Amino acid sequence: EPEVTQTPSHQVTQMGQEVILRCVPISNHLYFYWYRQILGQKVEFLVSFYNNEISEKSEIFDDQFSVERPDGSNFTLKIRSTKLEDSAMYFCASRLQGRATEAFFGQGTRLTVV
Amino acid sequence: LAKTTQPISMDSYEGQEVNITCSHNNIATNDYITWYQQFPSQGPRFIIQGYKTKVTNEVASLFIPADRKSSTLSLPRVSLSDTAVYYCLVGDPSFGNEKLTFGTGTRLTIIP
């Protein structure tokens, strides 16, 4: 079964450092997303990406965040200057297209900011 | 966006059928109902999706009454591995970039 893969599985970084979280969506999918989940809380939408541009972003996705699909296969989330409150599980997801298609989620990257 | 309400938690014994009901009184005409499952430290996983009446796949059944203001996810003969959080989502998937809005979900615990 095709799957979304994320690397690394766990990242520890110091406050103020930049991090890049990587995702390889399913190859024929066209819509890409990042979500995050703070420990014990809901899964929250961050950003959606289609046709090489951001389709929608949440209030969480401020200027410290950026996304990129640099080479047609990888989909990255960059946090420029991490804060303690950025500590969370970050999930990448992708969808094919058309009505009623499911989103496939990766296993997540656990980001710990110290 | 239609708001959903589902029980915070449920317990069930192994081998039982489990039914989790979700209320979505403000569901719109074009909205579908989708259920996801999430195990600890893993990403959500699609279980089933429907628009009306009944949908069944190898994992679950989804019952949607005619007014579509609620839906029931039915898991037949649960096992310990079905312990997870189950999310009911309502939205119009005709826009491919539609985001998923997760609520707090129902934490299902299966007891041996």
Coordinates of C-alpha atoms in Angstrom, one line a residue:
Chain A
E1 CA 0.0 0.0 0.0
P2 CA 1.4 3.5 -0.9
E3 CA 2.3 5.6 2.1
V4 CA 3.4 9.1 3.1
T5 CA 6.8 9.0 4.7
Q6 CA 8.2 11.6 7.0
T7 CA 11.8 12.3 8.3
P8 CA 13.1 12.5 10.8
S9 CA 10.8 10.6 13.2
H10 CA 12.1 12.7 16.1
Q11 CA 14.0 16.0 16.1
V12 CA 15.3 17.9 19.1
T13 CA 16.4 21.4 18.6
Q14 CA 17.3 24.5 20.6
M15 CA 15.0 27.4 20.8
G16 CA 15.7 29.9 18.1
Q17 CA 17.2 27.3 15.7
E18 CA 15.7 26.6 12.3
V19 CA 14.3 23.2 11.5
I20 CA 13.2 21.5 8.3
L21 CA 10.7 18.7 8.5
R22 CA 10.6 16.5 5.4
C23 CA 7.8 14.5 3.8
V24 CA 7.5 12.4 0.7
P25 CA 3.8 12.3 -0.3
I26 CA 2.2 9.5 -2.3
S27 CA 3.5 9.9 -5.9
N28 CA 0.4 10.7 -7.8
H29 CA -1.2 12.9 -5.2
L30 CA -1.8 16.5 -5.9
Y31 CA -2.8 18.1 -2.6
F32 CA -0.4 18.3 0.4
Y33 CA -0.9 19.4 3.9
W34 CA 0.8 19.9 7.2
Y35 CA -0.9 19.4 10.5
R36 CA 0.4 19.4 14.0
Q37 CA -0.7 17.9 17.3
I38 CA 0.5 19.2 20.6
L39 CA 0.7 16.4 23.2
G40 CA -2.8 15.6 24.5
Q41 CA -4.5 18.1 22.2
K42 CA -6.4 18.1 18.9
V43 CA -4.9 17.6 15.4
E44 CA -4.6 21.1 14.0
F45 CA -4.4 22.2 10.4
L46 CA -1.4 24.3 9.5
V47 CA -1.3 24.7 5.7
S48 CA -2.5 23.2 2.4
F49 CA -0.5 23.3 -0.8
Y50 CA -1.6 22.7 -4.4
N51 CA 0.0 23.5 -7.8
N52 CA 3.2 24.7 -6.1
E53 CA 1.5 27.3 -4.0
I54 CA -0.2 27.6 -0.6
S55 CA -4.0 27.2 -0.9
E56 CA -4.9 27.9 2.7
K57 CA -3.1 28.5 6.0
S58 CA -4.2 28.7 9.5
E59 CA -3.5 31.4 12.1
I60 CA -0.8 29.2 13.5
F61 CA 1.1 29.3 10.2
D62 CA 2.8 32.7 10.7
D63 CA 5.9 34.2 9.1
Q64 CA 8.1 31.7 11.0
F65 CA 6.7 28.9 8.9
S66 CA 7.2 28.1 5.3
V67 CA 6.5 25.2 3.0
E68 CA 8.2 24.1 -0.2
R69 CA 8.1 21.3 -2.8
P70 CA 11.6 21.7 -4.1
D71 CA 11.9 18.8 -6.5
G72 CA 8.5 17.4 -7.3
S73 CA 8.7 14.7 -4.7
N74 CA 9.6 16.1 -1.3
F75 CA 7.4 18.5 0.6
T76 CA 9.0 20.4 3.4
L77 CA 8.0 22.4 6.4
K78 CA 10.5 24.9 7.7
I79 CA 10.3 26.7 11.0
R80 CA 12.7 29.6 11.0
S81 CA 13.2 30.3 14.6
T82 CA 11.7 27.7 16.8
K83 CA 9.9 28.4 20.1
L84 CA 9.2 26.2 23.0
E85 CA 5.5 26.1 22.0
D86 CA 6.4 24.7 18.6
S87 CA 7.1 21.3 20.4
A88 CA 4.5 18.9 18.9
M89 CA 4.0 16.1 16.5
Y90 CA 3.9 17.3 12.9
F91 CA 2.0 15.3 10.4
C92 CA 2.2 15.5 6.6
A93 CA -0.8 14.4 4.5
S94 CA -1.6 14.1 0.9
R95 CA -4.7 13.5 -1.2
L96 CA -5.3 12.5 -4.8
Q97 CA -8.0 14.7 -6.2
G98 CA -11.7 14.6 -6.8
R99 CA -14.7 14.3 -4.6
A100 CA -14.6 12.1 -1.5
T101 CA -11.0 11.1 -1.6
E102 CA -9.3 10.2 1.7
A103 CA -6.2 12.0 3.1
F104 CA -3.2 9.8 3.8
F105 CA -1.1 10.8 6.8
G106 CA 2.5 10.1 7.5
Q107 CA 3.7 8.7 10.8
G108 CA 4.7 12.2 12.0
T109 CA 7.8 14.0 13.2
R110 CA 8.0 14.6 16.9
L111 CA 9.7 18.0 17.3
T112 CA 11.0 18.9 20.7
V113 CA 12.3 22.4 21.3
V114 CA 14.5 22.9 24.3
Chain B
L1 CA -18.1 24.3 8.6
A2 CA -20.5 21.9 10.3
K3 CA -19.7 21.4 14.0
T4 CA -19.6 17.8 15.2
T5 CA -20.3 16.4 18.7
Q6 CA -19.2 12.9 19.8
P7 CA -18.7 11.2 23.1
I8 CA -15.3 12.0 24.7
S9 CA -14.7 8.3 25.6
M10 CA -16.1 4.8 25.5
D11 CA -15.2 1.5 26.8
S12 CA -16.1 -1.9 25.4
Y13 CA -15.1 -5.5 25.8
E14 CA -13.3 -7.5 23.2
G15 CA -15.6 -9.3 20.8
Q16 CA -18.4 -6.7 21.2
E17 CA -19.8 -4.5 18.5
V18 CA -19.1 -0.8 19.2
N19 CA -21.2 2.0 17.9
I20 CA -19.9 5.6 18.1
T21 CA -22.5 8.3 17.2
C22 CA -21.6 11.7 16.0
S23 CA -24.0 14.7 15.8
H24 CA -23.7 17.2 13.0
N25 CA -26.9 19.2 13.1
N26 CA -25.6 21.9 10.7
I27 CA -24.4 19.5 7.9
A28 CA -24.6 21.1 4.5
T29 CA -26.0 19.6 1.3
N30 CA -22.6 18.9 -0.2
D31 CA -20.9 17.7 3.0
Y32 CA -19.7 14.1 3.4
I33 CA -19.1 12.4 6.7
T34 CA -15.7 10.9 7.2
W35 CA -14.2 8.9 10.1
Y36 CA -10.6 8.7 11.0
Q37 CA -8.8 6.6 13.6
Q38 CA -5.6 7.6 15.4
F39 CA -3.3 5.4 17.5
P40 CA -0.9 7.0 20.0
S41 CA 2.0 8.7 18.3
Q42 CA 0.7 8.0 14.8
G43 CA -1.0 10.0 12.1
P44 CA -4.8 9.7 11.6
R45 CA -5.9 6.9 9.4
F46 CA -9.0 7.0 7.2
I47 CA -11.6 4.5 8.1
I48 CA -14.8 5.2 6.1
Q49 CA -16.7 7.9 4.4
G50 CA -20.3 8.3 3.4
Y51 CA -23.0 10.7 2.2
K52 CA -26.2 8.9 3.1
T53 CA -27.8 5.6 4.2
K54 CA -25.2 2.9 4.8
V55 CA -21.6 2.3 3.8
T56 CA -19.7 -0.8 4.6
N57 CA -16.1 -1.7 4.1
E58 CA -13.8 -4.4 5.5
V59 CA -13.2 -2.4 8.7
A60 CA -16.4 -0.7 9.6
S61 CA -19.9 0.3 8.7
L62 CA -21.3 3.8 8.7
F63 CA -25.0 4.5 9.2
I64 CA -26.4 7.8 8.2
P65 CA -30.1 8.5 8.7
A66 CA -32.2 10.3 6.1
D67 CA -31.9 13.8 7.8
R68 CA -28.1 13.3 7.9
K69 CA -27.9 15.2 11.2
S70 CA -26.0 12.4 12.8
S71 CA -24.0 9.3 11.9
T72 CA -22.9 6.1 13.6
L73 CA -19.7 4.4 13.1
S74 CA -20.0 0.6 13.8
L75 CA -17.0 -1.5 14.5
P76 CA -17.9 -5.2 14.5
R77 CA -16.3 -7.6 17.0
V78 CA -13.6 -5.2 18.4
S79 CA -10.2 -6.4 19.6
L80 CA -7.6 -4.8 21.8
S81 CA -5.9 -3.3 18.7
D82 CA -9.0 -1.2 18.1
T83 CA -8.1 0.9 21.1
A84 CA -7.7 4.4 19.6
V85 CA -9.2 7.8 19.2
Y86 CA -11.9 8.0 16.5
Y87 CA -12.7 11.3 14.8
C88 CA -15.9 12.2 13.0
L89 CA -15.4 14.9 10.3
V90 CA -17.9 16.7 8.1
G91 CA -17.0 18.6 5.0
D92 CA -17.3 19.1 1.3
P93 CA -14.5 17.1 -0.4
S94 CA -15.2 18.5 -3.8
F95 CA -12.5 21.0 -3.3
G96 CA -9.3 18.9 -3.3
N97 CA -7.5 21.2 -1.0
E98 CA -10.1 21.2 1.7
K99 CA -8.5 21.0 5.1
L100 CA -9.7 18.5 7.6
T101 CA -10.9 19.9 10.9
F102 CA -10.5 17.5 13.7
G103 CA -12.4 17.7 17.0
T104 CA -11.4 16.1 20.2
G105 CA -12.7 12.7 19.0
T106 CA -13.9 9.6 21.0
R107 CA -11.3 7.7 22.9
L108 CA -12.3 4.1 22.6
T109 CA -10.7 1.7 25.1
I110 CA -11.2 -2.1 24.5
I111 CA -11.1 -4.1 27.7
P112 CA -9.8 -7.7 27.6

